[in-house]
Coordinates of C-alpha atoms and ligand atoms in Angstrom, one line a residue:
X1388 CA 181.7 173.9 61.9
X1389 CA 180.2 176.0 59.2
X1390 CA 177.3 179.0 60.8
X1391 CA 174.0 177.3 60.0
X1392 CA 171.5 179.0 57.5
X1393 CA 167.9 179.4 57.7
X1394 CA 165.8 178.3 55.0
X1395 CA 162.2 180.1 55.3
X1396 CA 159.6 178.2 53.2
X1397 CA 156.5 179.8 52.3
X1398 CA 154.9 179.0 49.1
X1399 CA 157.3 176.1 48.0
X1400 CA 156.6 173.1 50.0
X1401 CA 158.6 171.0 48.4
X1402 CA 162.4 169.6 48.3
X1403 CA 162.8 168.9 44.5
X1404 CA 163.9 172.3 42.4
X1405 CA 163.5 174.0 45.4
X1406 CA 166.7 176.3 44.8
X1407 CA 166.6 177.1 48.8
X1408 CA 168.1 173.7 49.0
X1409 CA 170.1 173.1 45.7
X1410 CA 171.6 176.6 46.7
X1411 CA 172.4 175.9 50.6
X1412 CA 173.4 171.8 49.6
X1413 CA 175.6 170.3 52.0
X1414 CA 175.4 173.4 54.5
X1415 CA 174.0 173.1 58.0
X1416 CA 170.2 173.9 57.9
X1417 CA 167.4 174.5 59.8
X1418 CA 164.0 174.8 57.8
X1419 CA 161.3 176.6 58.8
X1420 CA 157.7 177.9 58.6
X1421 CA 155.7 180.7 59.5
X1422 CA 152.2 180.5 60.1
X1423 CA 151.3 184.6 60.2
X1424 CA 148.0 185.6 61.1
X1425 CA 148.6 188.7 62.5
X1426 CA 150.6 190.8 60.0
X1427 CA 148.5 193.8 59.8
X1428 CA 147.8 193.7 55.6
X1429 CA 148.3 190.0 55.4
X1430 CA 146.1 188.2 53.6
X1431 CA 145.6 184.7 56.3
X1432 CA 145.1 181.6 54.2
X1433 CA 141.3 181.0 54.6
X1434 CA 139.7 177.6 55.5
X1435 CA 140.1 175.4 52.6
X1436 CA 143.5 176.6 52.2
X1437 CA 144.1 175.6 55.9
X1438 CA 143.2 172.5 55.4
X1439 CA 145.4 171.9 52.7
X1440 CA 148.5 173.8 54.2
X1441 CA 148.1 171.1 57.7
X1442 CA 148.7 168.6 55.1
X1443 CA 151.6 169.7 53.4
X1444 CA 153.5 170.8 56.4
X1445 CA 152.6 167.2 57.6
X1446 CA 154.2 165.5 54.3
X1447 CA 157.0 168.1 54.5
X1448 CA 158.3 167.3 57.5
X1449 CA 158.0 163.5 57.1
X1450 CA 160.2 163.9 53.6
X1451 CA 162.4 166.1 55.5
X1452 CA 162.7 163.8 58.7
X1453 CA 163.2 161.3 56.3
X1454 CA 166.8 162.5 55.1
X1455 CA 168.0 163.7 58.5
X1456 CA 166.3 167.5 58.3
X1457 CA 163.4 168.7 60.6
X1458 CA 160.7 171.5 60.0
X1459 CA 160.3 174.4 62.3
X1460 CA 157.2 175.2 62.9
X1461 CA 156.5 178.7 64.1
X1462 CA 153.7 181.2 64.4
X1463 CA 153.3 185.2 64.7
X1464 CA 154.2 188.2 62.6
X1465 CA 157.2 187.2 60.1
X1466 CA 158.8 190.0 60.2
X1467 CA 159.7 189.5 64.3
X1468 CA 159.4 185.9 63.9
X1469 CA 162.3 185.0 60.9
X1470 CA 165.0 187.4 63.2
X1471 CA 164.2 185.7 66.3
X1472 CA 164.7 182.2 64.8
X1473 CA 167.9 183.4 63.0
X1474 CA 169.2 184.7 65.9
X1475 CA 168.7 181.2 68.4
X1476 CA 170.4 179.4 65.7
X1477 CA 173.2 181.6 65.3
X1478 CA 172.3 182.4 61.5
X1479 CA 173.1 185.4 59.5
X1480 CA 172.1 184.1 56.4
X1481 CA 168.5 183.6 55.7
X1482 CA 167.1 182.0 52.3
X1483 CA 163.9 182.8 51.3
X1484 CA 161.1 182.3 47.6
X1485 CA 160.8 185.9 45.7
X1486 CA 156.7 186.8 45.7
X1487 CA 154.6 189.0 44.2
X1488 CA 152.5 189.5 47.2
X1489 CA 152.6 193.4 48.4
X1490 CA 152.7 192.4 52.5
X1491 CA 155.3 189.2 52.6
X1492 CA 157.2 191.7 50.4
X1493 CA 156.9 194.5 53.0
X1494 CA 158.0 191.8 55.5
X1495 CA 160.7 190.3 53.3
X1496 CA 161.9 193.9 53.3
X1497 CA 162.5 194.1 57.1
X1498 CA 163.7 191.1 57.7
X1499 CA 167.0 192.1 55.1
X1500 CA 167.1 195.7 56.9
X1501 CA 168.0 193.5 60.1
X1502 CA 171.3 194.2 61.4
X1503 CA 173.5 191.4 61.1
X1504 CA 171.0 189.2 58.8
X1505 CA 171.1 189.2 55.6
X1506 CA 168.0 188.0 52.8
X1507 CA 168.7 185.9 49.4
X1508 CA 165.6 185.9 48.0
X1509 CA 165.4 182.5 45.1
X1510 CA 162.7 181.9 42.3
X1511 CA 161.0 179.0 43.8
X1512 CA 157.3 179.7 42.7
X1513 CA 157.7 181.4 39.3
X1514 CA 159.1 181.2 36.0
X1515 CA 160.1 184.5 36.0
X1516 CA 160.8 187.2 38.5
X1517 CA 157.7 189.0 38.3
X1518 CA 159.3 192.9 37.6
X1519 CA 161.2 191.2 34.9
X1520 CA 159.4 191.0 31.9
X1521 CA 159.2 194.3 30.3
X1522 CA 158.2 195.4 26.9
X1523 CA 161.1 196.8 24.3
X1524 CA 160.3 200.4 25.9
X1525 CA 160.7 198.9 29.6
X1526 CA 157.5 199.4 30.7
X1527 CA 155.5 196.2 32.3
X1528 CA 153.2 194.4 30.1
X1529 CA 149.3 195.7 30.6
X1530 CA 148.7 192.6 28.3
X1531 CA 148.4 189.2 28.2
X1532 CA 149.3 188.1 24.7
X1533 CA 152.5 190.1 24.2
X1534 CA 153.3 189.4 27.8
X1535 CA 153.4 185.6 26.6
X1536 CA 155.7 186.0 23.9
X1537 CA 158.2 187.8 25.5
X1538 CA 158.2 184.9 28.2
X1539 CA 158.3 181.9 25.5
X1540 CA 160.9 184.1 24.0
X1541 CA 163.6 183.5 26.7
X1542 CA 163.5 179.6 25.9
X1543 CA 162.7 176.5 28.3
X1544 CA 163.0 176.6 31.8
X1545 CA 166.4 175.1 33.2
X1546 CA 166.1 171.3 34.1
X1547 CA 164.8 170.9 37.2
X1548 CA 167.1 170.4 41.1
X1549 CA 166.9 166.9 42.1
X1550 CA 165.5 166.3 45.8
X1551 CA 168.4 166.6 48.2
X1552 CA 169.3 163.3 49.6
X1553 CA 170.5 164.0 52.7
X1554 CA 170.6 167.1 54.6
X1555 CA 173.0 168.3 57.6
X1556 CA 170.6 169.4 60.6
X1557 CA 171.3 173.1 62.1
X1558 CA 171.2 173.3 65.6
X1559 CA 168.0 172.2 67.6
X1560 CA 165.3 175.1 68.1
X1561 CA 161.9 174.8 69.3
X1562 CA 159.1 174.0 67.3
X1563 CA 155.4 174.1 67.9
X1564 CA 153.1 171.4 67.3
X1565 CA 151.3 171.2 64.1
X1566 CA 148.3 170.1 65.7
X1567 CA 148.0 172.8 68.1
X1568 CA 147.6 175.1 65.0
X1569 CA 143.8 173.6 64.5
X1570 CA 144.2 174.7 61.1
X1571 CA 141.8 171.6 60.2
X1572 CA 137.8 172.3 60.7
X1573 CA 136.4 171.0 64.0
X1574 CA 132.7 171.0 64.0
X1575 CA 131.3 170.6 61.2
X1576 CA 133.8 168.6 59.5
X1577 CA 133.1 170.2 56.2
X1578 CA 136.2 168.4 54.5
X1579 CA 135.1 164.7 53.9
X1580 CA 134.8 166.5 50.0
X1581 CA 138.1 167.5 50.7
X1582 CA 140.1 164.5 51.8
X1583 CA 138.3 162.2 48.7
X1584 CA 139.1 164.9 46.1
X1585 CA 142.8 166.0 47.2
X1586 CA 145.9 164.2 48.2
X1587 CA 148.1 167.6 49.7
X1588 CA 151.7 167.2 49.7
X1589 CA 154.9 167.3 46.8
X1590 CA 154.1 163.5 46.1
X1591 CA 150.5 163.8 45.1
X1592 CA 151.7 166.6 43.2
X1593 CA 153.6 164.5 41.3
X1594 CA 151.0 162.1 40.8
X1595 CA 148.4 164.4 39.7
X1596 CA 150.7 165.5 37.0
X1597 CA 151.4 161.9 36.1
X1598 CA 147.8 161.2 35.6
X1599 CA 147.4 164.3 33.6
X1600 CA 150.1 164.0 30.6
X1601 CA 149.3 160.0 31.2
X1602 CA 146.6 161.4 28.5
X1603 CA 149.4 163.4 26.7
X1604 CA 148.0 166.8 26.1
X1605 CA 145.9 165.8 23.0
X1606 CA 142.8 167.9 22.6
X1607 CA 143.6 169.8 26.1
X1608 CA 142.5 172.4 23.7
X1609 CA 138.8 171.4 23.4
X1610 CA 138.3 169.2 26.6
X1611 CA 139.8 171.9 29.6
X1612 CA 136.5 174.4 28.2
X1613 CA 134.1 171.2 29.4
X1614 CA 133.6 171.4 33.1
X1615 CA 131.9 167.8 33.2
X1616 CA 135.4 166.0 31.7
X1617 CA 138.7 166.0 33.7
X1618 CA 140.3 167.7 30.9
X1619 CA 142.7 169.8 33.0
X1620 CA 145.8 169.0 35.5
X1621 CA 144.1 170.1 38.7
X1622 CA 147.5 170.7 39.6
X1623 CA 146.1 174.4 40.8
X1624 CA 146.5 173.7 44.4
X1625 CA 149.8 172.0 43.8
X1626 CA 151.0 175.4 41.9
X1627 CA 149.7 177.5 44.8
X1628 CA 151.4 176.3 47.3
X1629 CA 154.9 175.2 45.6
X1630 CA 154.6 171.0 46.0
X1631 CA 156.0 171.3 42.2
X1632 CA 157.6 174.6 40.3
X1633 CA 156.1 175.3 37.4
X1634 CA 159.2 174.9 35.6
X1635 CA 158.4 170.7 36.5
X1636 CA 155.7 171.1 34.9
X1637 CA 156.4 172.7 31.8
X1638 CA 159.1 170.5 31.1
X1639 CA 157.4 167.7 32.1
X1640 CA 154.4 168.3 29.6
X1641 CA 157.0 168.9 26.9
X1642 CA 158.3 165.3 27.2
X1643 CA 154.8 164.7 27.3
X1644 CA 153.8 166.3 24.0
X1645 CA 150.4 166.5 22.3
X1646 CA 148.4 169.2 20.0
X1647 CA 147.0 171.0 23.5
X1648 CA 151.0 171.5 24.8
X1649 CA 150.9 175.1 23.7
X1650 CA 147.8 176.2 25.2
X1651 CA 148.3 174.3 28.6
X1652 CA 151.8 176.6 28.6
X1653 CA 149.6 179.5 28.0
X1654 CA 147.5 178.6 31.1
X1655 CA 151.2 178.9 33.2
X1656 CA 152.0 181.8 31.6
X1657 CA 148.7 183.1 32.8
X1658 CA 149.5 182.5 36.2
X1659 CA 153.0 184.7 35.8
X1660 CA 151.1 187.1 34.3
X1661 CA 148.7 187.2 37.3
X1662 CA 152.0 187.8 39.6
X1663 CA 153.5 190.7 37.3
X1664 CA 150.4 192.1 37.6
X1665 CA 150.3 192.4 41.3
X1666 CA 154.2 192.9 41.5
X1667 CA 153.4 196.7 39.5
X1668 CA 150.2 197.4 41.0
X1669 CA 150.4 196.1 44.9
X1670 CA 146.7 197.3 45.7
X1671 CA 145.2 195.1 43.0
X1672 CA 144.0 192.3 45.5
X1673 CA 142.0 195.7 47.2
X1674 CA 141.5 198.1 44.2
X1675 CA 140.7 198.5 40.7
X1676 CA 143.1 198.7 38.4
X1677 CA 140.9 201.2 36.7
X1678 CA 140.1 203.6 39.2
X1679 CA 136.4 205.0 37.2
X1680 CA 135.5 201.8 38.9
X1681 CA 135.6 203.2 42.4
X1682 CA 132.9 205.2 41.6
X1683 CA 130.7 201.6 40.2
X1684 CA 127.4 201.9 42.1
X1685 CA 127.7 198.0 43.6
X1686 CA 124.6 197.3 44.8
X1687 CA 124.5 195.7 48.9
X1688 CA 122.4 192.6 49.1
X1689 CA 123.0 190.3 51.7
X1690 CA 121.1 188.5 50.7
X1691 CA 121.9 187.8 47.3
X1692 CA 125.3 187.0 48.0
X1693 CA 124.7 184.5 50.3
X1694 CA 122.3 182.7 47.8
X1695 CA 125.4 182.7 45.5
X1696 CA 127.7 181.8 48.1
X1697 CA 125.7 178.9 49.2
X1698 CA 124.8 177.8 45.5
X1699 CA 121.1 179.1 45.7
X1700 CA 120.3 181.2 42.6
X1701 CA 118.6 179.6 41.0
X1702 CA 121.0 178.9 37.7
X1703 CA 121.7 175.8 37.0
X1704 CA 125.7 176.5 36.2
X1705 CA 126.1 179.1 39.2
X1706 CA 124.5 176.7 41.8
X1707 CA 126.6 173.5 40.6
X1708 CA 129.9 175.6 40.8
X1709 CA 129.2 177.6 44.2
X1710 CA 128.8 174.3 45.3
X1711 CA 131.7 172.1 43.6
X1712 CA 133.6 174.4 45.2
X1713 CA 132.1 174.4 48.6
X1714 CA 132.3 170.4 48.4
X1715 CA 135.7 169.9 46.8
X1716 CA 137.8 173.4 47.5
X1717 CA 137.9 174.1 43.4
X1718 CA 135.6 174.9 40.6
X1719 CA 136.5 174.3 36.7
X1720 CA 138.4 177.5 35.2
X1721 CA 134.9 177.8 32.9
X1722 CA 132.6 178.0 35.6
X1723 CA 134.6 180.2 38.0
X1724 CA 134.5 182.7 34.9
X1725 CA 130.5 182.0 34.7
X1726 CA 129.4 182.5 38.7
X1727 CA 132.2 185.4 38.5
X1728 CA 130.4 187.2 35.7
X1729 CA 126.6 186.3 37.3
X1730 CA 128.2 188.2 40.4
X1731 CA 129.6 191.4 39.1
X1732 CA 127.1 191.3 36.4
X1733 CA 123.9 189.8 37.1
X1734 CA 123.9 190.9 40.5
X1735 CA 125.7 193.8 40.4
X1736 CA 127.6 192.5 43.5
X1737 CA 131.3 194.2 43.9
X1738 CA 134.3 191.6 42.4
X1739 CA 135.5 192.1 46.5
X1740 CA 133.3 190.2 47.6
X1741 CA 133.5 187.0 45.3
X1742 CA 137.3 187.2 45.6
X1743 CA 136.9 186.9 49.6
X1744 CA 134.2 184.2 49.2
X1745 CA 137.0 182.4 46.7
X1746 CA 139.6 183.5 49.3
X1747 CA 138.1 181.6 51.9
X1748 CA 136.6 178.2 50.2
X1749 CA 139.7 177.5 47.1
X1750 CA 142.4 175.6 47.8
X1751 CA 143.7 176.8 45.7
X1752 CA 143.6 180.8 46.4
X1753 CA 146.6 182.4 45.5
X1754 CA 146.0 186.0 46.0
X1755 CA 147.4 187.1 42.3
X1756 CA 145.8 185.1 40.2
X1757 CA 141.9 185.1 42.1
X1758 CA 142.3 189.6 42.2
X1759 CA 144.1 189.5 38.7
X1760 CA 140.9 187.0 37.2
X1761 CA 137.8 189.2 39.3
X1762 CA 139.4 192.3 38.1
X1763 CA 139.1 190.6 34.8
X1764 CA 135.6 189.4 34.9
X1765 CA 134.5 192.6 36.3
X1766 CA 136.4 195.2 33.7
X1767 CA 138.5 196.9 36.1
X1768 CA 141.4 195.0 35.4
X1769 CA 143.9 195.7 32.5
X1770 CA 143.6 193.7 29.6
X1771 CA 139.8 192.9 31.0
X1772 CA 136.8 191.5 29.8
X1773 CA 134.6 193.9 27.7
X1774 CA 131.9 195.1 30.1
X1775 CA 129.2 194.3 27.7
X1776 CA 130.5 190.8 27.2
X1777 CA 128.0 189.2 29.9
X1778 CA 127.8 185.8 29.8
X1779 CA 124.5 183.8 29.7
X1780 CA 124.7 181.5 32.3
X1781 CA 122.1 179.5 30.6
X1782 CA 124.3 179.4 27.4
X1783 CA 127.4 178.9 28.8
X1784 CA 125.8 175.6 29.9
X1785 CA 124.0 174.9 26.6
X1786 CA 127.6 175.3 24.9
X1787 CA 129.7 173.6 27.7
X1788 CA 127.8 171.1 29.2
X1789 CA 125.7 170.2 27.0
X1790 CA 124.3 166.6 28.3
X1791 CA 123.8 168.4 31.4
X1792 CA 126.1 165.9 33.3
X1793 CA 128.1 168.8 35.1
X1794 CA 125.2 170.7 36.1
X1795 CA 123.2 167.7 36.8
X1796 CA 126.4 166.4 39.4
X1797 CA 126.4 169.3 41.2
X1798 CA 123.6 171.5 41.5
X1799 CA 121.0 170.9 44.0
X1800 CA 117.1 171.2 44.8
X1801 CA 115.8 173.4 41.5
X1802 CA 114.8 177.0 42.9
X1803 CA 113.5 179.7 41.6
X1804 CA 116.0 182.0 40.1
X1805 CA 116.6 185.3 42.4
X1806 CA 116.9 187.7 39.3
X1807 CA 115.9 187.5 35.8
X1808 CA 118.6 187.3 33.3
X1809 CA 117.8 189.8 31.1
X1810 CA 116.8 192.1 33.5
X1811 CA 120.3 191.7 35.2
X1812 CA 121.6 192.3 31.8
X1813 CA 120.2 195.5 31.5
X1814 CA 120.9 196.9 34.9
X1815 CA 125.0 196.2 34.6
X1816 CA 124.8 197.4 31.3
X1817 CA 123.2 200.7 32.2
X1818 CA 125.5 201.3 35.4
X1819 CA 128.7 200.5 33.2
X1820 CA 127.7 202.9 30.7
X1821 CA 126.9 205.5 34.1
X1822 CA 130.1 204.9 34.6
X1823 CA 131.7 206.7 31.4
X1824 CA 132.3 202.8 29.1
X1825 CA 132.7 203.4 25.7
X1826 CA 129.9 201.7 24.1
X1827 CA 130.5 198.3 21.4
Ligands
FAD3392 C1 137.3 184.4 39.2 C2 138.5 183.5 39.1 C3 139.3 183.3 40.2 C4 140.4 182.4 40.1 N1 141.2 182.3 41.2 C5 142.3 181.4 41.2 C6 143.1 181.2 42.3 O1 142.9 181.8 43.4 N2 144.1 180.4 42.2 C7 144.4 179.8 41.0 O2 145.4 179.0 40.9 N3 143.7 180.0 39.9 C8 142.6 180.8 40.0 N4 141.8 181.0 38.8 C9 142.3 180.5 37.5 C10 141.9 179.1 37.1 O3 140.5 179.0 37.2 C11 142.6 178.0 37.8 O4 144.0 178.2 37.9 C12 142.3 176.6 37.1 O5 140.9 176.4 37.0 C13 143.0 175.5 37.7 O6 142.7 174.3 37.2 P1 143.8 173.4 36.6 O7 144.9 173.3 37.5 O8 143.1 172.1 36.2 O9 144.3 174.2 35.3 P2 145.0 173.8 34.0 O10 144.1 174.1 32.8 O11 145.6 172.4 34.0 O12 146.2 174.8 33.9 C14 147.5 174.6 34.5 C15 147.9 175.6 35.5 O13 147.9 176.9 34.9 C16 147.4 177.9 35.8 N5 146.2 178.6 35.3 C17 145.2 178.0 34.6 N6 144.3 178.9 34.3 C18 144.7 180.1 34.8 C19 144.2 181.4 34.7 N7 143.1 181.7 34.1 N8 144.9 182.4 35.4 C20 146.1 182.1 36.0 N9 146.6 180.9 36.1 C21 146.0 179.9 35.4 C22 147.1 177.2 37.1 O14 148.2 177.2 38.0 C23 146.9 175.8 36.6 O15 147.1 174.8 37.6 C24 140.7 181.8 38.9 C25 139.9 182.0 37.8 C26 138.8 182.9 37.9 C27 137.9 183.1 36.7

């Protein structure tokens, strides 16, 4: 009998063009997962993102009980836990997704300096491995546009892996009990928003994407800027968490066609960009990229941030996305930019703490692309916002959602706003120029 291998899944839940399967077909296999939440550095999926994970480790293992396989479900630090697992199987070989993320690199790194292991690392969640793309020079891209070429330059992604059909079970191992993970909220049950706006798992990935280029992309152009039409995938989550590459995708939306095809292959460029970004600058989820920023005088107002958190500012737009996302686990791509701006900007609140608030309550957090889009709203990233581009919430609205359907959905009781826009205007504006910013 051939020595088993050991498949680690992280972010790619799924069995179709998941190379860690086409690459290891018709070997002996034993599949598992790692729940680590004590990694010192790791960034622990936060509670939406729990709830979504229980779900897709659920549907995993049916799909993969279903053709003979079983999931492994373990928990503690990675690093200890992948060698131990290897070594009561008998496995030398391990198979693992490439990331971009600074710490499951770190502990991707020490599991292949483990004697008598070794670590083949497959692109299961991006297009591109993220140190790849480089500009003639070989420097990494600092932006997006020429980034975007260069990737559209090497051509469509290859045709995507079938699902395997059957798979040949390693040798039994102990597994713990999804359940006993409680990664799903107990009291209050704040996920009934949840389970009506979400179906987790590779299939309702598919779906989703279905329903999406069901409409071709025709006018994706126009419609994904209006938050109150489903003009975009919602596939986010589904991205995040690898129920579908994004090479599915693309392909599948260029069988699809339609006028918007280009920009909605932008968006996933976007996304790769996000990852190269933190692949050459590992601190990004932490720091600014531009380090005059560490010296931005962020103002400390609990109080104000929870008002934002909770939706209570008192801005139409801001309140109905804080709380789209708080009931549904995702905001529209428009609005995150608007509450994002009204955060760093308005209320001079540092990008930190929005990204941990988005961290916590998205489900589709993916630690790349929310630090590479904060940085961005808050002009500290590369390739940022202009810090005098501050957007009116009020006109974002106006311009948006105009019939007031969106804001009118989500927002709640009208409050008084807690600052006055154009006072909150002039005190980012003053403390960005403090800080050295060329002026317009
Ligand atoms: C402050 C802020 C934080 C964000 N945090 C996250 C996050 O944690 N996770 C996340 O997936 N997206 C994040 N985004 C990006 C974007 O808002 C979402 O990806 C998008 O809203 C998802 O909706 P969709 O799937 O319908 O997108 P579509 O318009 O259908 O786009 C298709 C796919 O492209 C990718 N994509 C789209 N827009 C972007 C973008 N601006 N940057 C990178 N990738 C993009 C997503 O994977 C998306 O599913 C953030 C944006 C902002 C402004």
């Amino acid at each position: 009998m051939t020595a088993p291998v050991l498949l680690w899944l992280h972010r790619e839940l799924r069995l179709a063009d998941n190379p860690l399967f086409a690459h290891n077909a018709g070997r002996r296999l034993v599949v598992t997962y790692v729940l680590d939440d004590e990694t010192p550095g790791a960034w622990k999926p936060g509670g939406a993102a729990r709830w979504w994970l229980h779900h897709s480790l659920g549907r995993l293992a049916a799909s993969l009980a279903a053709i003979g396989g079983r999931l492994v479900l373990r928990r503690g630090p990675v690093a200890t836990v992948i060698p131990e697992v290897a070594a009561q199987i008998g496995a030398t070989e391990v198979h693992a997704g490439e990331t971009a993320e600074p710490w499951l690199r770190r502990a991707q790194a020490s599991v292949a300096a483990t004697p008598g292991l070794t670590l083949t690392l497959h692109r299961t969640r991006l297009l591109f491995h993220p140190g790849d793309i480089r500009t003639g020079g070989g420097s990494p891209y600092g932006v997006f546009t020429p980034f975007a070429r260069a990737c559209l330059a090497r051509g469509l992604p290859a045709p995507p892996e079938s699902a395997p059909k059957r798979l040949v079970a390693g040798p039994q191992v102990a597994s713990e009990r999804l359940a006993d993970w409680r990664l799903l909220p107990a009291t209050p049950d704040w996920a009934g928003g949840l389970r009506e706006a979400w179906e987790p798992g590779e299939a309702g990935a598919q779906k989703r994407l279905a329903r999406f280029l069901g409409q071709a992309l025709d006018g994706y152009g126009e419609r994904r800027n209006q938050p109150g039409a489903e003009g975009t995938s919602r596939l986010s989550p589904h991205l995040a968490w690898g129920e579908i590459s994004p090479a599915q995708a693309w392909l599948a939306a260029e069988a699809a066609g339609g006028n918007g095809l280009r920009a909605w292959v932008h968006e996933l460029l976007w996304r790769e960009f996000a990852a190269h970004l933190l692949w050459h600058h590992p601190h990004m989820a932490e720091k600014p990229l531009r380090p005059v920023f560490a010296r931005m005088p962020w103002r400390d107002d609990p109080a104000a941030l929870a008002a934002w958190r909770k939706g209570e500012t008192g801005i139409g737009i801001v309140d109905a996305g804080m709380r789209e996302l708080w009931h549904t686990g995702w905001m529209h791509n428009r609005v995150r930019m608007v509450v994002a701006s009204f955060l760093v900007k308005h209320l001079l609140l540092p990008w930190q703490a929005g990204e941990a608030w988005f961290w916590d309550t998205l489900v589709d957090a993916d630690l790349a692309t929310n630090a590479a889009s904060w940085q961005w709203v808050a002009g500290s990233g590369v390739d940022a916002a202009p810090y005098f581009r501050i957007f009116n919430p009020d006109l974002q609205a106006a311009k948006f959602d105009p019939d007031g359907a969106y804001v009118r959905r989500w927002s709640g009781a009208k409050r008084p706003p807690i600052v006055d826009l154009a006072a909150g205007r002039a005190r980012a504006l003053a403390a960005f120029r403090a800080l050295g910013e060329p002026a317009p």
